[in-house]
Tab-separated table of C-alpha atoms in Angstrom:
chain	number	residue	atom	x	y	z
M	1017	UNK	CA	0.311	-0.229	-0.135
M	1018	UNK	CA	1.606	3.531	-0.650
M	1019	UNK	CA	-0.198	4.968	2.195
M	1020	UNK	CA	-0.721	3.109	5.525
M	1021	UNK	CA	-3.173	3.905	8.476
M	1022	UNK	CA	-2.755	2.895	12.082
M	1023	UNK	CA	-4.865	4.066	15.063
M	1024	UNK	CA	-2.965	5.055	18.423
M	1025	UNK	CA	-5.555	5.284	20.879
M	1026	UNK	CA	-6.906	8.949	19.939
M	1027	UNK	CA	-4.036	9.528	17.439
M	1028	UNK	CA	-4.438	8.552	13.575
M	1029	UNK	CA	-1.147	8.135	12.317
M	1030	UNK	CA	-1.036	8.270	8.446
M	1031	UNK	CA	2.279	7.112	6.421
M	1032	UNK	CA	3.402	7.391	3.064
M	1033	UNK	CA	4.908	4.540	1.891
M	1034	UNK	CA	7.056	4.443	-0.952
M	1035	UNK	CA	10.317	4.601	0.577
M	1036	UNK	CA	12.416	3.666	-2.200
M	1037	UNK	CA	11.235	6.722	-4.086
M	1038	UNK	CA	11.661	8.938	-1.080
M	1039	UNK	CA	7.810	9.008	-0.567
M	1040	UNK	CA	7.532	10.697	-4.040
M	1041	UNK	CA	3.971	11.560	-4.375
M	1042	UNK	CA	2.083	9.979	-7.142
M	1043	UNK	CA	-1.754	10.486	-7.750
M	1044	UNK	CA	-2.526	7.384	-6.378
M	1045	UNK	CA	-0.237	8.546	-3.147
M	1046	UNK	CA	-2.745	11.443	-3.219
M	1047	UNK	CA	-5.796	9.925	-3.203
M	1048	UNK	CA	-4.792	7.287	-0.787
M	1049	UNK	CA	-3.705	10.211	1.456
M	1050	UNK	CA	-7.188	11.571	1.219
M	1051	UNK	CA	-8.611	8.317	1.537
M	1052	UNK	CA	-6.893	8.031	4.973
M	1053	UNK	CA	-7.591	11.657	6.347
M	1054	UNK	CA	-11.259	10.660	5.350
M	1055	UNK	CA	-11.203	7.870	7.521
M	1056	UNK	CA	-9.733	9.490	10.439
M	1057	UNK	CA	-11.864	12.561	10.364
M	1058	UNK	CA	-14.901	10.013	10.341
M	1059	UNK	CA	-13.894	8.355	13.302
M	1060	UNK	CA	-14.949	10.081	16.306
M	1061	UNK	CA	-12.353	8.472	18.440
M	1062	UNK	CA	-9.305	10.014	16.619
M	1063	UNK	CA	-8.735	13.340	17.836
M	1064	UNK	CA	-5.611	13.931	16.388
M	1065	UNK	CA	-3.674	13.052	12.814
M	1066	UNK	CA	-0.015	12.561	12.662
M	1067	UNK	CA	1.201	12.571	8.909
M	1068	UNK	CA	4.578	10.462	8.514
M	1069	UNK	CA	6.754	9.047	5.525
M	1070	UNK	CA	8.035	5.791	5.946
M	1071	UNK	CA	11.974	5.406	5.583
M	1072	UNK	CA	14.803	7.596	5.662
M	1073	UNK	CA	12.747	10.654	4.230
M	1074	UNK	CA	9.208	12.444	4.518
M	1075	UNK	CA	8.753	13.421	0.994
M	1076	UNK	CA	11.130	14.347	-1.828
M	1077	UNK	CA	8.236	16.030	-3.629
M	1078	UNK	CA	5.834	15.434	-6.792
M	1079	UNK	CA	6.626	12.365	-8.818
M	1080	UNK	CA	8.054	13.446	-11.836
M	1081	UNK	CA	10.149	10.416	-13.143
M	1082	UNK	CA	9.736	7.088	-10.922
M	1083	UNK	CA	7.828	3.952	-12.528
M	1084	UNK	CA	4.757	4.696	-10.620
M	1085	UNK	CA	4.192	7.895	-12.256
M	1086	UNK	CA	0.688	8.485	-13.096
M	1087	UNK	CA	0.185	11.867	-14.547
M	1088	UNK	CA	-1.900	10.409	-17.331
M	1089	UNK	CA	-4.000	8.511	-15.578
M	1090	UNK	CA	-7.845	9.347	-14.304
M	1091	UNK	CA	-9.097	9.418	-10.828
M	1092	UNK	CA	-12.260	10.122	-9.156
M	1093	UNK	CA	-11.970	13.912	-8.306
M	1094	UNK	CA	-12.670	15.247	-4.557
M	1095	UNK	CA	-11.404	18.264	-4.197
M	1096	UNK	CA	-12.325	20.839	-6.972
M	1097	UNK	CA	-15.482	20.237	-9.448
M	1098	UNK	CA	-13.502	20.517	-12.317
M	1099	UNK	CA	-13.177	18.401	-15.631
M	1100	UNK	CA	-11.034	15.062	-16.072
M	1101	UNK	CA	-7.439	16.531	-17.340
M	1102	UNK	CA	-6.561	13.088	-19.250
M	1103	UNK	CA	-8.912	13.730	-22.165
M	1104	UNK	CA	-7.778	17.639	-22.448
M	1105	UNK	CA	-4.758	19.012	-24.077
M	1106	UNK	CA	-2.062	21.547	-23.318
M	1107	UNK	CA	-2.606	24.267	-20.702
M	1108	UNK	CA	-6.358	22.881	-20.044
M	1109	UNK	CA	-5.003	19.432	-19.394
M	1110	UNK	CA	-2.086	20.502	-16.941
M	1111	UNK	CA	-4.445	23.431	-15.307
M	1112	UNK	CA	-7.080	20.695	-14.719
M	1113	UNK	CA	-5.062	18.154	-13.140
M	1114	UNK	CA	-3.106	20.411	-10.648
M	1115	UNK	CA	-6.016	22.174	-9.667
M	1116	UNK	CA	-7.235	19.001	-8.398
M	1117	UNK	CA	-4.252	16.549	-7.040
M	1118	UNK	CA	-2.406	19.820	-5.573
M	1119	UNK	CA	-3.689	22.886	-4.766
M	1120	UNK	CA	-7.078	21.606	-4.445
M	1121	UNK	CA	-6.203	18.652	-2.001
M	1122	UNK	CA	-3.812	20.613	-0.050
M	1123	UNK	CA	-6.555	22.964	0.435
M	1124	UNK	CA	-9.013	20.214	1.237
M	1125	UNK	CA	-6.741	18.959	3.834
M	1126	UNK	CA	-5.451	22.080	5.118
M	1127	UNK	CA	-9.427	22.283	6.278
M	1128	UNK	CA	-9.656	19.229	8.099
M	1129	UNK	CA	-11.163	19.691	11.650
M	1130	UNK	CA	-8.818	17.736	13.610
M	1131	UNK	CA	-5.242	18.987	14.677
M	1132	UNK	CA	-2.296	17.573	12.161
M	1133	UNK	CA	0.997	17.029	13.196
M	1134	UNK	CA	3.744	16.486	10.693
M	1135	UNK	CA	6.678	14.217	11.356
M	1136	UNK	CA	9.541	14.832	8.998
M	1137	UNK	CA	12.703	13.381	9.033
M	1138	UNK	CA	15.199	13.607	6.523
M	1139	UNK	CA	13.965	15.475	2.877
M	1140	UNK	CA	11.046	17.463	2.722
M	1141	UNK	CA	11.284	18.869	-0.786
M	1142	UNK	CA	8.823	20.951	-2.976
M	1143	UNK	CA	5.433	18.816	-3.070
M	1144	UNK	CA	6.918	17.787	0.288
M	1145	UNK	CA	6.496	21.090	1.804
M	1146	UNK	CA	3.108	21.530	0.822
M	1147	UNK	CA	2.080	18.045	2.813
M	1148	UNK	CA	3.831	19.630	5.775
M	1149	UNK	CA	2.653	23.113	5.815
M	1150	UNK	CA	-1.330	22.006	5.175
M	1151	UNK	CA	-0.531	20.439	8.629
M	1152	UNK	CA	-1.143	22.632	11.734
M	1153	UNK	CA	2.522	21.625	13.614
M	1154	UNK	CA	5.650	20.443	12.395
M	1155	UNK	CA	7.780	17.947	14.340
M	1156	UNK	CA	11.083	17.399	12.988
M	1157	UNK	CA	14.302	15.491	13.242
M	1158	UNK	CA	17.479	17.338	13.483
M	1159	UNK	CA	18.446	15.644	10.252
M	1160	UNK	CA	15.602	17.154	8.581
M	1161	UNK	CA	16.465	19.433	5.470
M	1162	UNK	CA	13.596	21.582	3.350
M	1163	UNK	CA	13.623	23.056	-0.389
M	1164	UNK	CA	11.460	24.451	-2.967
M	1165	UNK	CA	14.003	24.492	-5.676
M	1166	UNK	CA	11.057	25.066	-8.668
M	1167	UNK	CA	12.605	28.319	-9.691
M	1168	UNK	CA	15.263	26.660	-11.568
M	1169	UNK	CA	12.300	25.278	-13.864
M	1170	UNK	CA	11.507	28.975	-14.355
M	1171	UNK	CA	8.446	28.025	-12.090
M	1172	UNK	CA	7.537	30.980	-8.887
M	1173	UNK	CA	7.253	28.031	-6.092
M	1174	UNK	CA	5.064	25.098	-5.902
M	1175	UNK	CA	1.408	25.216	-6.495
M	1176	UNK	CA	0.329	25.348	-3.142
M	1177	UNK	CA	2.086	28.699	-2.452
M	1178	UNK	CA	2.125	29.194	1.385
M	1179	UNK	CA	5.851	30.534	1.651
M	1180	UNK	CA	5.182	33.810	2.892
M	1181	UNK	CA	2.915	32.540	5.336
M	1182	UNK	CA	4.651	29.531	6.726
M	1183	UNK	CA	8.296	31.258	6.467
M	1184	UNK	CA	7.798	35.194	6.450
M	1185	UNK	CA	8.289	37.416	3.279
M	1186	UNK	CA	11.886	37.608	3.465
M	1187	UNK	CA	12.687	34.051	4.004
M	1188	UNK	CA	10.436	33.057	1.436
M	1189	UNK	CA	12.400	35.023	-1.120
M	1190	UNK	CA	15.715	33.446	0.181
M	1191	UNK	CA	14.334	29.853	-0.321
M	1192	UNK	CA	12.950	30.621	-3.720
M	1193	UNK	CA	15.802	32.948	-5.185
M	1194	UNK	CA	18.368	30.441	-4.389
M	1195	UNK	CA	16.527	27.059	-4.227
M	1196	UNK	CA	19.039	26.033	-1.339
M	1197	UNK	CA	18.224	23.258	1.098
M	1198	UNK	CA	17.516	24.819	4.824
M	1199	UNK	CA	18.089	22.798	8.171
M	1200	UNK	CA	15.318	22.228	10.311
M	1201	UNK	CA	16.986	24.385	12.919
M	1202	UNK	CA	16.697	27.249	10.393
M	1203	UNK	CA	13.182	26.134	10.095
M	1204	UNK	CA	12.693	26.396	13.660
M	1205	UNK	CA	14.257	30.302	13.655
M	1206	UNK	CA	11.587	31.276	10.798
M	1207	UNK	CA	8.832	29.719	12.714
M	1208	UNK	CA	8.092	27.059	10.001
M	1209	UNK	CA	9.030	23.988	12.440
M	1210	UNK	CA	7.272	23.750	15.693
M	1211	UNK	CA	10.198	21.495	17.416
M	1212	UNK	CA	13.248	19.988	16.497
M	1213	UNK	CA	14.711	16.603	18.116
M	1214	UNK	CA	17.121	14.141	17.769
M	1215	UNK	CA	16.425	11.655	15.091
M	1216	UNK	CA	16.124	8.838	17.554
M	1217	UNK	CA	13.694	10.842	19.531
M	1218	UNK	CA	11.278	11.811	16.516
M	1219	UNK	CA	8.452	9.329	16.812
M	1220	UNK	CA	8.302	9.159	20.823
M	1221	UNK	CA	8.057	13.271	20.481
M	1222	UNK	CA	5.851	13.631	17.971
M	1223	UNK	CA	3.276	11.131	19.795
M	1224	UNK	CA	3.515	12.685	23.118
M	1225	UNK	CA	2.912	16.227	21.434
M	1226	UNK	CA	-0.282	14.679	19.623
M	1227	UNK	CA	-1.356	12.592	22.610
M	1228	UNK	CA	-1.154	15.980	24.864
M	1229	UNK	CA	-3.366	17.799	21.850
M	1230	UNK	CA	-5.860	14.641	22.160
M	1231	UNK	CA	-6.578	15.500	25.551
M	1232	UNK	CA	-8.466	19.034	24.591
M	1233	UNK	CA	-12.061	19.151	23.517
M	1234	UNK	CA	-12.373	17.597	20.049
M	1235	UNK	CA	-15.201	20.437	19.097
M	1236	UNK	CA	-12.683	23.052	20.902
M	1237	UNK	CA	-9.940	22.115	18.789
M	1238	UNK	CA	-11.925	22.097	15.880
M	1239	UNK	CA	-12.976	25.643	16.272
M	1240	UNK	CA	-9.764	26.645	17.471
M	1241	UNK	CA	-8.173	25.607	14.143
M	1242	UNK	CA	-10.637	27.118	12.111
M	1243	UNK	CA	-10.107	30.443	14.054
M	1244	UNK	CA	-6.185	30.488	12.834
M	1245	UNK	CA	-7.121	29.358	9.514
M	1246	UNK	CA	-9.669	31.907	8.901
M	1247	UNK	CA	-7.130	34.841	10.170
M	1248	UNK	CA	-4.510	33.654	7.817
M	1249	UNK	CA	-6.600	33.979	4.976
M	1250	UNK	CA	-8.032	37.444	5.994
M	1251	UNK	CA	-4.161	37.874	5.851
M	1252	UNK	CA	-4.513	36.927	2.293
M	1253	UNK	CA	-3.238	33.589	2.044
M	1254	UNK	CA	-5.794	32.154	-0.123
M	1255	UNK	CA	-6.179	35.073	-2.454
M	1256	UNK	CA	-2.410	34.715	-2.353
M	1257	UNK	CA	-2.461	31.475	-3.703
M	1258	UNK	CA	-5.087	32.014	-6.376
M	1259	UNK	CA	-3.085	34.426	-8.119
M	1260	UNK	CA	0.411	32.494	-7.747
M	1261	UNK	CA	-1.384	29.684	-9.147
M	1262	UNK	CA	-1.872	31.652	-12.360
M	1263	UNK	CA	1.929	32.780	-12.653
M	1264	UNK	CA	2.735	29.002	-11.833
M	1265	UNK	CA	0.994	28.026	-14.990
M	1266	UNK	CA	2.143	31.281	-16.891
M	1267	UNK	CA	5.734	29.618	-16.422
M	1268	UNK	CA	4.635	26.063	-17.542
M	1269	UNK	CA	3.607	27.614	-20.595
M	1270	UNK	CA	6.219	29.682	-21.376
M	1271	UNK	CA	8.044	26.485	-20.709
M	1272	UNK	CA	6.260	24.615	-22.901
M	1273	UNK	CA	7.174	26.946	-25.799
M	1274	UNK	CA	10.602	27.940	-25.172
M	1275	UNK	CA	12.399	24.381	-23.973
M	1276	UNK	CA	11.661	20.757	-24.308
M	1277	UNK	CA	8.498	20.854	-22.366
M	1278	UNK	CA	6.571	22.148	-19.084
M	1279	UNK	CA	9.410	21.563	-16.498
M	1280	UNK	CA	11.971	22.934	-18.750
M	1281	UNK	CA	13.453	19.987	-19.255
M	1282	UNK	CA	14.510	19.274	-16.161
M	1283	UNK	CA	13.933	16.047	-14.194
M	1284	UNK	CA	14.463	14.488	-10.462
M	1285	UNK	CA	18.092	13.794	-10.842
M	1286	UNK	CA	18.886	16.906	-12.481
M	1287	UNK	CA	17.321	19.419	-9.694
M	1288	UNK	CA	18.963	17.149	-7.268
M	1289	UNK	CA	21.984	17.981	-9.318
M	1290	UNK	CA	21.349	21.936	-9.395
M	1291	UNK	CA	20.929	21.663	-5.635
């Protein structure tokens, strides 16, 4: 299974399970995550959700090159009311897919009424950041590292463009302008990460935090989460993401006209080499 689901009393643990590909997210994983999150939401005994990645890394981002890449596969759409991408062409095709599996799914998960805690080790790159950012808290191992290197493709950032809110404007510009990795300690300084712990203590620390939260009233937690999310949106997050999503697709269209493909001819290996 590409996603595993386990109950630990009042805590649901949802684990991405493609460790051989550093938990790169294909559409199958996206919809499996959605199913697992829905299961946790619908279980009245679950108070908190922990999102984890199997193996050495949390997630290396969107799947742009593994044998399981399924960008041409149709799935039953859940996030947005839009047409299927597989019978479309050009910008219509890419826009329809990314509205659903990238921006749409992340927004859907951000609105989950139960607190979510990301448990991050190793790589948390590009689309991996999106998954961590939809969580309410992030507990990171000391060996965790983060990056959004997609400006190397001429793209202004990943689809769920939370950078200015998760990092602050100047840190967001540094991360995007350089494409460099930043450490868990730096992420903590910027306020993106809640706690940094030794790798050997990551699971214990994350579950202790989740269990502490689970002792709070469920409806109170849901309202507190909604309150903070609404304030973020009043500070422009949702509207900002909408505008940047348009810039993101302008970049794809530009690449398609001026380079071998919409990703400027880059793949996962060349992106890593560029870092």
